[in-house]
Coordinates of C-alpha atoms and ligand atoms in Angstrom, one line a residue:
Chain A
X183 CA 115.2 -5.2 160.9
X184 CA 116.9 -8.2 159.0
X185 CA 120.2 -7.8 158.2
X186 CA 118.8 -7.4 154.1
X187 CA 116.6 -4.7 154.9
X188 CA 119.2 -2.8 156.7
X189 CA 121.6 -2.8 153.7
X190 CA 119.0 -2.4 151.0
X191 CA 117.6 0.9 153.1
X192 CA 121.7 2.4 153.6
X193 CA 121.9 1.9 149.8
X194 CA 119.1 3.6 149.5
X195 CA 119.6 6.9 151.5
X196 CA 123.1 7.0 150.1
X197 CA 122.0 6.5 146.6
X198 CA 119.6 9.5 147.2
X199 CA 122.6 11.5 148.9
X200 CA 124.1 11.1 145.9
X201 CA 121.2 11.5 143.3
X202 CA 120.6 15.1 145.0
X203 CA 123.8 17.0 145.0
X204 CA 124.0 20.8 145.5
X205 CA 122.8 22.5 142.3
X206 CA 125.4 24.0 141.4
X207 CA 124.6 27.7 139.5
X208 CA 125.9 30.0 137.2
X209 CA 126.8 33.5 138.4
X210 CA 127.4 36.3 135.6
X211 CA 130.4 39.3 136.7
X212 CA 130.7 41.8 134.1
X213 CA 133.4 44.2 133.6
X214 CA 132.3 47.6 132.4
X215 CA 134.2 50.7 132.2
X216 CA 136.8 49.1 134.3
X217 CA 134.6 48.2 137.0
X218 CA 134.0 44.9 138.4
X219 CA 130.0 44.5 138.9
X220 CA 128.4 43.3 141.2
X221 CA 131.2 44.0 143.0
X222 CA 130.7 41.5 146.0
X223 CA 129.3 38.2 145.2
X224 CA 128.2 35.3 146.9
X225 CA 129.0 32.2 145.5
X226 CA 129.4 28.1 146.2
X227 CA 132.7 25.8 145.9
X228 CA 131.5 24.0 142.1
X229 CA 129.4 27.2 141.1
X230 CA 130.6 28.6 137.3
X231 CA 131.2 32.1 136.9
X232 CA 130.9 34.1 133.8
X233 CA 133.2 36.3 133.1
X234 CA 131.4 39.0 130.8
X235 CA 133.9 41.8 129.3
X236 CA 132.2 44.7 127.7
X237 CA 134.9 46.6 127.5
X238 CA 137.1 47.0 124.9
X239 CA 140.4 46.4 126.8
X240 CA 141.8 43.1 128.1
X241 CA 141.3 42.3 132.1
X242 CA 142.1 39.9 134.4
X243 CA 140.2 38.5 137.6
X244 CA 143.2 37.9 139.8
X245 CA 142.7 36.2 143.2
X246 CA 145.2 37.8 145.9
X247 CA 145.6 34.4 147.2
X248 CA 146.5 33.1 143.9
X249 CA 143.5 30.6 144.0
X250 CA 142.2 32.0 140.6
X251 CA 144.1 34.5 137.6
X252 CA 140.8 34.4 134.7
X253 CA 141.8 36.1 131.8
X254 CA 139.1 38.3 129.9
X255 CA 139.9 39.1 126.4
X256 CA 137.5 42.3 125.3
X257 CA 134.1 41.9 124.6
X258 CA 134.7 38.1 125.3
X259 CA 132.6 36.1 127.9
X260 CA 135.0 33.7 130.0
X261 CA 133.8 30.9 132.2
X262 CA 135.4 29.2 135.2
X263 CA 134.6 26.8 137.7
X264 CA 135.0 27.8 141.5
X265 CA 136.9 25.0 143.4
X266 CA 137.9 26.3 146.7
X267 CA 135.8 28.0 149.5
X268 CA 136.8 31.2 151.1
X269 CA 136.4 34.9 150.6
X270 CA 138.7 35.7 148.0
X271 CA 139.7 40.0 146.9
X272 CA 140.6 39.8 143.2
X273 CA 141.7 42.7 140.8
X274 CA 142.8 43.1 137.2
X275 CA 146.8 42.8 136.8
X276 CA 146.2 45.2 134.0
X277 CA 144.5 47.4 136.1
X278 CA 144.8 47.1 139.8
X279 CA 142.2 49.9 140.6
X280 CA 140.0 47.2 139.3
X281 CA 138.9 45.2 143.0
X282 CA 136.2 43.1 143.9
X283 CA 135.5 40.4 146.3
X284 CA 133.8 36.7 146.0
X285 CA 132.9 34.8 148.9
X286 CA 132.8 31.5 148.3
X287 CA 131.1 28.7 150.8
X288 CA 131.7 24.9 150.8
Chain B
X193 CA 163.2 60.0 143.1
X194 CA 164.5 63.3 141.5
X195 CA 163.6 62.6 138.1
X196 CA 160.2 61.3 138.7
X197 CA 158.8 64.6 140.8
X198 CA 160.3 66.7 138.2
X199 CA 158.4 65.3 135.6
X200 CA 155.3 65.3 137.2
X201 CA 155.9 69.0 138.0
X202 CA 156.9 69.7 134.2
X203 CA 154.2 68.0 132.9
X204 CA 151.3 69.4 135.3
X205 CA 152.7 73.1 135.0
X206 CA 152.3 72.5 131.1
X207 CA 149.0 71.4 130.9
X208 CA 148.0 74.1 133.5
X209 CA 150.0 77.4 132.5
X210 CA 149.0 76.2 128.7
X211 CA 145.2 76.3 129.6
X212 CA 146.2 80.0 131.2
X213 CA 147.7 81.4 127.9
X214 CA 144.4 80.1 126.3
X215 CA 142.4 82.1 129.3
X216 CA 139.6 80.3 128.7
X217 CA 138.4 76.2 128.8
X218 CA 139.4 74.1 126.5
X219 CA 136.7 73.5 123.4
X220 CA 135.6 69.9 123.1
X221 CA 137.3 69.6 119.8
X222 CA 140.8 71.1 121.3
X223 CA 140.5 68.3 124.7
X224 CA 139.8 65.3 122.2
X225 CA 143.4 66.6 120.4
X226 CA 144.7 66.8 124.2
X227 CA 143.4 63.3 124.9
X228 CA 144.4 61.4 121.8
X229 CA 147.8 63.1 121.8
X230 CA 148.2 62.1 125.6
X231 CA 147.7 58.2 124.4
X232 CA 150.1 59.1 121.3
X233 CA 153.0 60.3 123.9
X234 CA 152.4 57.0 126.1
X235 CA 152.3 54.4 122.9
X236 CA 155.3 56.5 121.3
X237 CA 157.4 55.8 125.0
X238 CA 155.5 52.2 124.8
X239 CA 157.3 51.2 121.7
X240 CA 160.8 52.4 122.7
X241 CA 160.3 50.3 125.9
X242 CA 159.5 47.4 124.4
X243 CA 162.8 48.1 121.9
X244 CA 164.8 48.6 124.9
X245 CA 164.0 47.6 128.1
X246 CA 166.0 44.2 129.2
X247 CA 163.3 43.7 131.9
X248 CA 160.5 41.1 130.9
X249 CA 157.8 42.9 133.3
X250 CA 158.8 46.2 132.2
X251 CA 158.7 45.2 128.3
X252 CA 155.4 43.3 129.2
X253 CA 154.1 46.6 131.1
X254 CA 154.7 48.4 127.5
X255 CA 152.9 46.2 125.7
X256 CA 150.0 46.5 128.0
X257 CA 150.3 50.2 127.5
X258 CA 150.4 50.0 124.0
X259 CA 147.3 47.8 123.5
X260 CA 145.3 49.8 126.2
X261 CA 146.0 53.5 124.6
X262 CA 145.2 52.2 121.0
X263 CA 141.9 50.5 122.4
X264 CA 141.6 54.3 123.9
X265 CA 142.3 56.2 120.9
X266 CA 140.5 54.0 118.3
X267 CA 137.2 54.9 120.7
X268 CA 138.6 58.6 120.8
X269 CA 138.3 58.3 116.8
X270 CA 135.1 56.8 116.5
X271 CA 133.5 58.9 119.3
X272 CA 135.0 62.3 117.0
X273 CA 133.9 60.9 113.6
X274 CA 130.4 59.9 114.9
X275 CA 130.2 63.6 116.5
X276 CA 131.7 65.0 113.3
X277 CA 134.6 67.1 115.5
X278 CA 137.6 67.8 114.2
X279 CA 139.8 67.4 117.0
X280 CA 142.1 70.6 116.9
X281 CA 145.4 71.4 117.8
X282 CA 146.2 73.8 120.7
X283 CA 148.9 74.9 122.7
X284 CA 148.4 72.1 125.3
X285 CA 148.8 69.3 122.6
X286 CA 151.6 71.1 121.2
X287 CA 153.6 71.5 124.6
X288 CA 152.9 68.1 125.4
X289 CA 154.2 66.9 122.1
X290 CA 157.7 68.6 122.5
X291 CA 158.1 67.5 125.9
X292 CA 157.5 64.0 125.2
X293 CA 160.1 64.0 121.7
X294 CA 162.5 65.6 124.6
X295 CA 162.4 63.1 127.1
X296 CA 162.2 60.5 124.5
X297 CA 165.8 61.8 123.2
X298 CA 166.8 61.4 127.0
X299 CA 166.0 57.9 127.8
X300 CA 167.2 56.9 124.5
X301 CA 170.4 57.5 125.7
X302 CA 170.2 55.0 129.0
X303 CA 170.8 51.3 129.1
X304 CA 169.7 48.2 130.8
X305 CA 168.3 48.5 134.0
X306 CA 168.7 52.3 134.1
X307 CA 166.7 53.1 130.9
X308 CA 163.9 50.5 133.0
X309 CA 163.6 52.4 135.9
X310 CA 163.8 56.1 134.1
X311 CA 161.2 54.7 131.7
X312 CA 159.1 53.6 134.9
X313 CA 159.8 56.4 136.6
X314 CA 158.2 58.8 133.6
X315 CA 155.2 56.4 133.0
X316 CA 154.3 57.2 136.7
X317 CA 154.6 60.9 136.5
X318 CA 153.2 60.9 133.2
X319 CA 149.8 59.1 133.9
X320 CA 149.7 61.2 137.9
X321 CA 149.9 64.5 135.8
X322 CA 147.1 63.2 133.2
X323 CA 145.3 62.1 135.8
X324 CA 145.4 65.4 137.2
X325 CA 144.7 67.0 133.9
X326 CA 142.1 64.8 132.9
X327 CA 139.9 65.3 136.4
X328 CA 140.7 69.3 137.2
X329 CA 140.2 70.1 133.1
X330 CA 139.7 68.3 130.5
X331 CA 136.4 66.6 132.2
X332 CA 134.9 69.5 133.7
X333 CA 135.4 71.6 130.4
X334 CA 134.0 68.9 127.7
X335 CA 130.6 69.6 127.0
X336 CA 129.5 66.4 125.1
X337 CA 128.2 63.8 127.3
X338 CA 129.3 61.0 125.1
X339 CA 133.3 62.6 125.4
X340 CA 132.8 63.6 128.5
X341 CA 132.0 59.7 129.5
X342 CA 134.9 58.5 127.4
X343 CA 137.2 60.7 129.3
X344 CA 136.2 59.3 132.6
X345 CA 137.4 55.9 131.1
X346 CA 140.3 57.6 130.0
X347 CA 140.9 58.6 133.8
X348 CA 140.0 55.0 134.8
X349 CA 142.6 53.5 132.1
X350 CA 145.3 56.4 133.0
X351 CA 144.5 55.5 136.9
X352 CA 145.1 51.6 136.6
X353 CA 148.2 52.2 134.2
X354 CA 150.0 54.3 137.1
X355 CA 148.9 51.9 140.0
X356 CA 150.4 49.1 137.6
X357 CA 153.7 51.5 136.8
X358 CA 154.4 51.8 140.8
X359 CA 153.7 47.7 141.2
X360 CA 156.5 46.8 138.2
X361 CA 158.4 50.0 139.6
X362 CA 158.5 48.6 143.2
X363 CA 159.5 45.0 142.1
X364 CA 162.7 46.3 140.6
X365 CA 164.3 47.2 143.3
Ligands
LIG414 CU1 141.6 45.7 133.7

């Protein structure tokens, strides 16, 4: 293979790398009658979550390790983008019966 | 330490030998009075907080009580005008009442980071012995479905508030 070829074909596969990245999706938790549900989610570093509050009193998703604190005003829906893998226990600071867990992969 | 258990014990034997005097269960309109009241009592101690605690968690933890047990009892009014219940006053709501304007008179009379840790120290033993109210009584004695559902959220709110008490509580120290 020329020397041409080769570069043209690396530009190639990486422009396709790049033209094809993860699709990233949106994942709806609700919060209803102080309960976070679905209560365990799995999820991907870049995926949105929306935040949906039915109830009628303020929450918070809280991440134990600090990596998130979303704020859920009532009857609001909230969005936020997940930016670091792991599996992460949040609660409501308002609340702390309120627990759930997101598992998020790279 | 003191304080705290006698409270709870005050508060419980209340609600309890109240409930005895009436020999019977409480009528849904009587445990919606019990119910609002119970968020009345916690906004009334709320608002004194907020006056005079010099703590910011412990003012910030009254304003979260007061928002929560007005979202509570507007729901509580709704829910009793939709019904068409009168809630009624009884000897629980009345007992409740006086002990409340008592130990309101009491912590009015602390400062500073005293009056914080008494006012904590009640908001715990206040929410444990509605707690305890609210799941040996007042739910297994309402009748309507749709009060008997908004009491479980009651229990859920009251449940969260005393879990979030102990937290500011413990961070005081
Ligand atoms: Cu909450």
């Amino acid at each position: 293979m020329r020397p041409g070829r080769y570069r043209l074909a690396m530009a190639a596969l990486l422009f396709s790398m790049m033209a094809v990245p993860a699709q990233a999706a949106t994942i709806q938790i609700a919060t209803t009658d102080l309960v976070f549900a679905p209560a365990e989610v799995s999820a991907k570093v870049g995926d949105t979550i929306e935040w949906i509050n039915t109830d009628v009193f303020v929450h918070t998703a809280t991440a134990r390790n600090g990596d998130f604190d979303v704020n859920m005003p009532p009857k609001k829906t909230v969005t936020s983008v997940l930016t670091k893998a792991g599996t992460v226990e949040y609660y409501c600071r308002y609340h702390p019966n309120m627990k759930a867990v997101l598992t998020i992969t790279p | 330490m003191f304080v705290r258990l006698s409270a709870a014990i005050a508060a419980l034997s209340i609600l309890g030998s109240a409930a005895l005097a009436q020999g019977a269960k409480p009528t849904d309109p009587q445990i919606a009075h019990i119910a609002y009241t119970a968020g009345v009592i916690d906004i009334a101690a709320a608002k004194q907080a907020i006056e005079k605690a010099g703590n910011k968690d412990v003012k910030a933890f009254a304003q979260d009580m007061v928002r929560d047990h007005e979202a509570v009892n507007k729901q509580a009014l709704d829910l009793v005008k939709k019904l068409n219940v009168t809630p009624e006053d009884n000897d629980t709501s009345k007992a409740l009442s006086k002990q409340a304007t008592e130990k309101l008179a009491e912590l009015a009379k602390l400062k500073g980071a005293e009056y914080d840790k008494a006012y904590l120290a009640n908001e715990v033993a206040y929410h444990k012995a509605v707690n305890g109210a609210l799941e040996t009584q007042l739910i297994p004695s309402a009748s309507n479905a749709e009060l008997k559902s908004l009491l479980q959220t009651g229990l859920k709110i009251f449940q969260g508030h005393q879990q979030h008490a102990e937290q500011v509580a413990a961070k005081l120290k």
